[in-house]
Amino acid sequence: MHELYLAMCVEQNLPEIYKIKKCTYNKEFVTEFNLSFGYPKSDTCATCDAGNSNEEHVLNYHAAIEAMATDRNKPKEDIGLLYLTVDLQQTMPLPKILTSKAFYLRQIWFYNLGIHVVDQTKQKAVCCTWTEDVADRGSVEVASSLLRFVEVDQSCRNKHHLVIWSDSCAGQNKNFNIQSCTNT
Ligand SMILES: [Zn+2]
């Protein structure tokens, strides 16, 4: 951006005083404007990334966001309903050390199924964690974690309905094992 700014100064024949250093440009940009920089997005939509988005696609996207928000508010009206969002987090290597040698050595993978729980009065996060020597990270493990959560977590007591939102990963969330687990 600083380079583009300098190019613009040359293009518009602005006086030398306008040709500021990068650090000054950065300072002005950060302190005088309500703008910020973010990291590149992850887990983006393949259709939108390919530039194939159309009106129907955008409508479906907004409908899904709206349906999620509606479900999230349901526990406020119904004490017997529990709302969950679940996602298997990116795998983490253990131990977490920055030494370059460690990058090339075999490290054990640590898995975490994050469950975000919303009931009538509160929200909380539950982590179901295990390492690769204990179990894999497929649909069976995700189903087991969910089942265990339902069996032991206090927030599941006296509930007649469970609303679960997840991404549509076929190997982990969107399959027969999860269907069987959530129907029992
Ligand atoms: Zn999209």
CSV table of C-alpha atoms and ligand atoms in Angstrom, one decimal:
chain,number,residue,atom,x,y,z
A,1,MET,CA,0.0,0.0,0.0
A,2,HIS,CA,2.9,2.3,0.8
A,3,GLU,CA,4.4,1.7,-2.6
A,4,LEU,CA,1.0,2.4,-4.3
A,5,TYR,CA,0.8,5.6,-2.3
A,6,LEU,CA,4.3,6.7,-3.4
A,7,ALA,CA,3.3,5.9,-7.0
A,8,MET,CA,0.2,8.0,-6.7
A,9,CYS,CA,2.3,10.9,-5.3
A,10,VAL,CA,4.5,10.7,-8.4
A,11,GLU,CA,1.5,10.4,-10.7
A,12,GLN,CA,-0.2,13.4,-9.2
A,13,ASN,CA,3.0,15.5,-9.0
A,14,LEU,CA,2.6,16.0,-5.3
A,15,PRO,CA,5.4,18.0,-3.5
A,16,GLU,CA,8.2,16.1,-1.8
A,17,ILE,CA,6.7,16.6,1.6
A,18,TYR,CA,4.0,14.1,0.7
A,19,LYS,CA,6.5,11.3,0.0
A,20,ILE,CA,6.7,10.0,3.5
A,21,LYS,CA,8.6,7.0,4.8
A,22,LYS,CA,6.9,3.6,5.3
A,23,CYS,CA,7.0,3.9,9.1
A,24,THR,CA,5.2,7.3,9.1
A,25,TYR,CA,2.7,6.0,6.6
A,26,ASN,CA,2.0,3.0,8.8
A,27,LYS,CA,1.7,5.1,12.0
A,28,GLU,CA,-0.8,7.5,10.3
A,29,PHE,CA,-2.7,4.6,8.9
A,30,VAL,CA,-3.0,2.8,12.2
A,31,THR,CA,-3.7,5.8,14.5
A,32,GLU,CA,-5.7,8.2,12.3
A,33,PHE,CA,-8.0,5.8,10.4
A,34,ASN,CA,-10.6,3.3,11.6
A,35,LEU,CA,-9.0,0.6,9.6
A,36,SER,CA,-7.1,-2.6,10.5
A,37,PHE,CA,-5.4,-5.6,8.9
A,38,GLY,CA,-6.5,-9.1,9.4
A,39,TYR,CA,-5.1,-12.6,8.7
A,40,PRO,CA,-6.2,-14.3,5.5
A,41,LYS,CA,-9.4,-16.2,6.0
A,42,SER,CA,-9.5,-20.0,6.5
A,43,ASP,CA,-12.3,-22.5,5.8
A,44,THR,CA,-13.7,-20.4,3.1
A,45,CYS,CA,-16.5,-21.4,0.7
A,46,ALA,CA,-15.2,-23.2,-2.5
A,47,THR,CA,-18.0,-21.8,-4.6
A,48,CYS,CA,-17.3,-18.2,-3.6
A,49,ASP,CA,-13.5,-18.6,-3.9
A,50,ALA,CA,-13.9,-19.9,-7.5
A,51,GLY,CA,-16.1,-16.8,-8.2
A,52,ASN,CA,-19.1,-19.0,-9.0
A,53,SER,CA,-21.4,-17.4,-6.5
A,54,ASN,CA,-24.8,-16.4,-7.7
A,55,GLU,CA,-28.0,-14.9,-6.1
A,56,GLU,CA,-29.3,-18.4,-5.0
A,57,HIS,CA,-26.0,-19.2,-3.4
A,58,VAL,CA,-26.0,-15.9,-1.4
A,59,LEU,CA,-29.7,-16.4,-0.4
A,60,ASN,CA,-28.9,-20.0,0.8
A,61,TYR,CA,-25.9,-18.6,2.8
A,62,HIS,CA,-28.0,-16.0,4.5
A,63,ALA,CA,-30.9,-18.5,5.1
A,64,ALA,CA,-28.4,-20.8,6.9
A,65,ILE,CA,-27.0,-18.0,9.1
A,66,GLU,CA,-30.5,-17.0,10.0
A,67,ALA,CA,-31.6,-20.6,10.8
A,68,MET,CA,-28.5,-20.9,13.0
A,69,ALA,CA,-29.3,-17.7,14.9
A,70,THR,CA,-32.9,-18.8,15.3
A,71,ASP,CA,-31.8,-22.1,16.7
A,72,ARG,CA,-29.4,-20.4,19.0
A,73,ASN,CA,-32.2,-18.4,20.5
A,74,LYS,CA,-34.5,-21.3,21.1
A,75,PRO,CA,-33.2,-22.3,24.5
A,76,LYS,CA,-34.3,-18.8,25.8
A,77,GLU,CA,-38.0,-19.8,25.1
A,78,ASP,CA,-37.7,-23.5,25.9
A,79,ILE,CA,-35.8,-24.7,29.0
A,80,GLY,CA,-35.9,-28.3,27.7
A,81,LEU,CA,-33.8,-27.5,24.7
A,82,LEU,CA,-30.1,-27.4,24.4
A,83,TYR,CA,-28.2,-25.8,21.5
A,84,LEU,CA,-24.7,-27.0,20.6
A,85,THR,CA,-22.1,-26.2,17.9
A,86,VAL,CA,-19.4,-28.8,17.5
A,87,ASP,CA,-16.2,-28.8,15.6
A,88,LEU,CA,-13.1,-31.0,15.6
A,89,GLN,CA,-10.3,-28.5,16.0
A,90,GLN,CA,-7.2,-28.5,13.8
A,91,THR,CA,-4.8,-31.2,15.1
A,92,MET,CA,-2.0,-29.9,17.4
A,93,PRO,CA,1.4,-31.5,17.7
A,94,LEU,CA,2.7,-32.4,21.1
A,95,PRO,CA,4.9,-31.1,22.7
A,96,LYS,CA,4.6,-27.6,21.4
A,97,ILE,CA,8.2,-26.4,20.9
A,98,LEU,CA,9.6,-23.9,18.5
A,99,THR,CA,13.1,-25.5,18.0
A,100,SER,CA,13.5,-26.1,14.2
A,101,LYS,CA,14.7,-29.7,14.9
A,102,ALA,CA,11.3,-30.6,16.3
A,103,PHE,CA,9.6,-29.8,13.0
A,104,TYR,CA,11.3,-32.7,11.4
A,105,LEU,CA,10.8,-35.1,14.3
A,106,ARG,CA,7.8,-37.3,14.8
A,107,GLN,CA,5.4,-35.6,17.2
A,108,ILE,CA,2.2,-37.0,18.7
A,109,TRP,CA,-1.1,-35.5,17.4
A,110,PHE,CA,-3.5,-34.1,20.0
A,111,TYR,CA,-7.2,-33.9,19.0
A,112,ASN,CA,-9.9,-31.7,20.4
A,113,LEU,CA,-13.6,-31.8,19.7
A,114,GLY,CA,-14.9,-28.4,20.8
A,115,ILE,CA,-18.5,-28.2,22.0
A,116,HIS,CA,-20.1,-24.8,22.4
A,117,VAL,CA,-23.1,-25.1,24.7
A,118,VAL,CA,-26.0,-22.6,24.9
A,119,ASP,CA,-28.8,-23.2,27.3
A,120,GLN,CA,-31.5,-20.9,28.8
A,121,THR,CA,-29.2,-19.0,31.2
A,122,LYS,CA,-25.6,-19.5,30.1
A,123,GLN,CA,-23.0,-20.4,27.5
A,124,LYS,CA,-19.9,-22.6,28.0
A,125,ALA,CA,-17.3,-24.5,26.1
A,126,VAL,CA,-16.5,-28.1,26.6
A,127,CYS,CA,-13.4,-29.8,25.2
A,128,CYS,CA,-13.3,-33.5,24.4
A,129,THR,CA,-9.6,-34.3,24.0
A,130,TRP,CA,-7.5,-37.3,23.2
A,131,THR,CA,-4.2,-38.2,21.5
A,132,GLU,CA,-3.6,-40.3,18.4
A,133,ASP,CA,-2.4,-43.3,20.4
A,134,VAL,CA,-5.8,-43.5,22.1
A,135,ALA,CA,-8.1,-43.2,19.0
A,136,ASP,CA,-8.4,-41.9,15.5
A,137,ARG,CA,-10.3,-38.7,14.5
A,138,GLY,CA,-13.2,-40.0,12.5
A,139,SER,CA,-16.9,-40.2,12.8
A,140,VAL,CA,-16.8,-42.9,15.5
A,141,GLU,CA,-14.7,-40.7,17.8
A,142,VAL,CA,-16.8,-37.7,17.2
A,143,ALA,CA,-19.9,-39.7,18.0
A,144,SER,CA,-18.4,-41.2,21.1
A,145,SER,CA,-17.4,-37.7,22.3
A,146,LEU,CA,-20.9,-36.4,21.7
A,147,LEU,CA,-22.5,-39.4,23.5
A,148,ARG,CA,-20.2,-39.0,26.5
A,149,PHE,CA,-21.0,-35.3,26.7
A,150,VAL,CA,-24.7,-36.1,26.7
A,151,GLU,CA,-24.3,-38.8,29.3
A,152,VAL,CA,-22.2,-36.8,31.8
A,153,ASP,CA,-22.6,-33.1,31.3
A,154,GLN,CA,-24.9,-31.3,33.8
A,155,SER,CA,-26.3,-29.0,31.1
A,156,CYS,CA,-27.9,-32.1,29.4
A,157,ARG,CA,-30.0,-33.0,32.4
A,158,ASN,CA,-33.8,-32.7,31.9
A,159,LYS,CA,-33.5,-31.8,28.3
A,160,HIS,CA,-35.9,-33.2,25.7
A,161,HIS,CA,-34.3,-31.7,22.6
A,162,LEU,CA,-30.7,-31.3,21.4
A,163,VAL,CA,-30.0,-28.9,18.5
A,164,ILE,CA,-26.5,-29.5,17.1
A,165,TRP,CA,-24.8,-27.5,14.4
A,166,SER,CA,-21.6,-28.5,12.8
A,167,ASP,CA,-19.8,-28.2,9.5
A,168,SER,CA,-20.7,-30.7,6.8
A,169,CYS,CA,-17.5,-32.7,7.0
A,170,ALA,CA,-18.5,-36.2,5.7
A,171,GLY,CA,-15.7,-38.0,7.5
A,172,GLN,CA,-16.5,-36.6,10.9
A,173,ASN,CA,-19.9,-34.9,11.3
A,174,LYS,CA,-22.2,-35.7,8.4
A,175,ASN,CA,-22.6,-39.5,8.4
A,176,PHE,CA,-24.4,-42.5,9.6
A,177,ASN,CA,-22.6,-42.8,12.9
A,178,ILE,CA,-23.6,-39.3,14.0
A,179,GLN,CA,-27.1,-39.8,12.8
A,180,SER,CA,-27.4,-43.0,15.0
A,181,CYS,CA,-25.8,-41.3,17.9
A,182,THR,CA,-28.1,-38.2,17.8
A,183,ASN,CA,-31.3,-40.3,17.3
A,184,THR,CA,-30.8,-42.4,20.4
B,1,ZN,ZN,-20.1,-19.3,-0.9
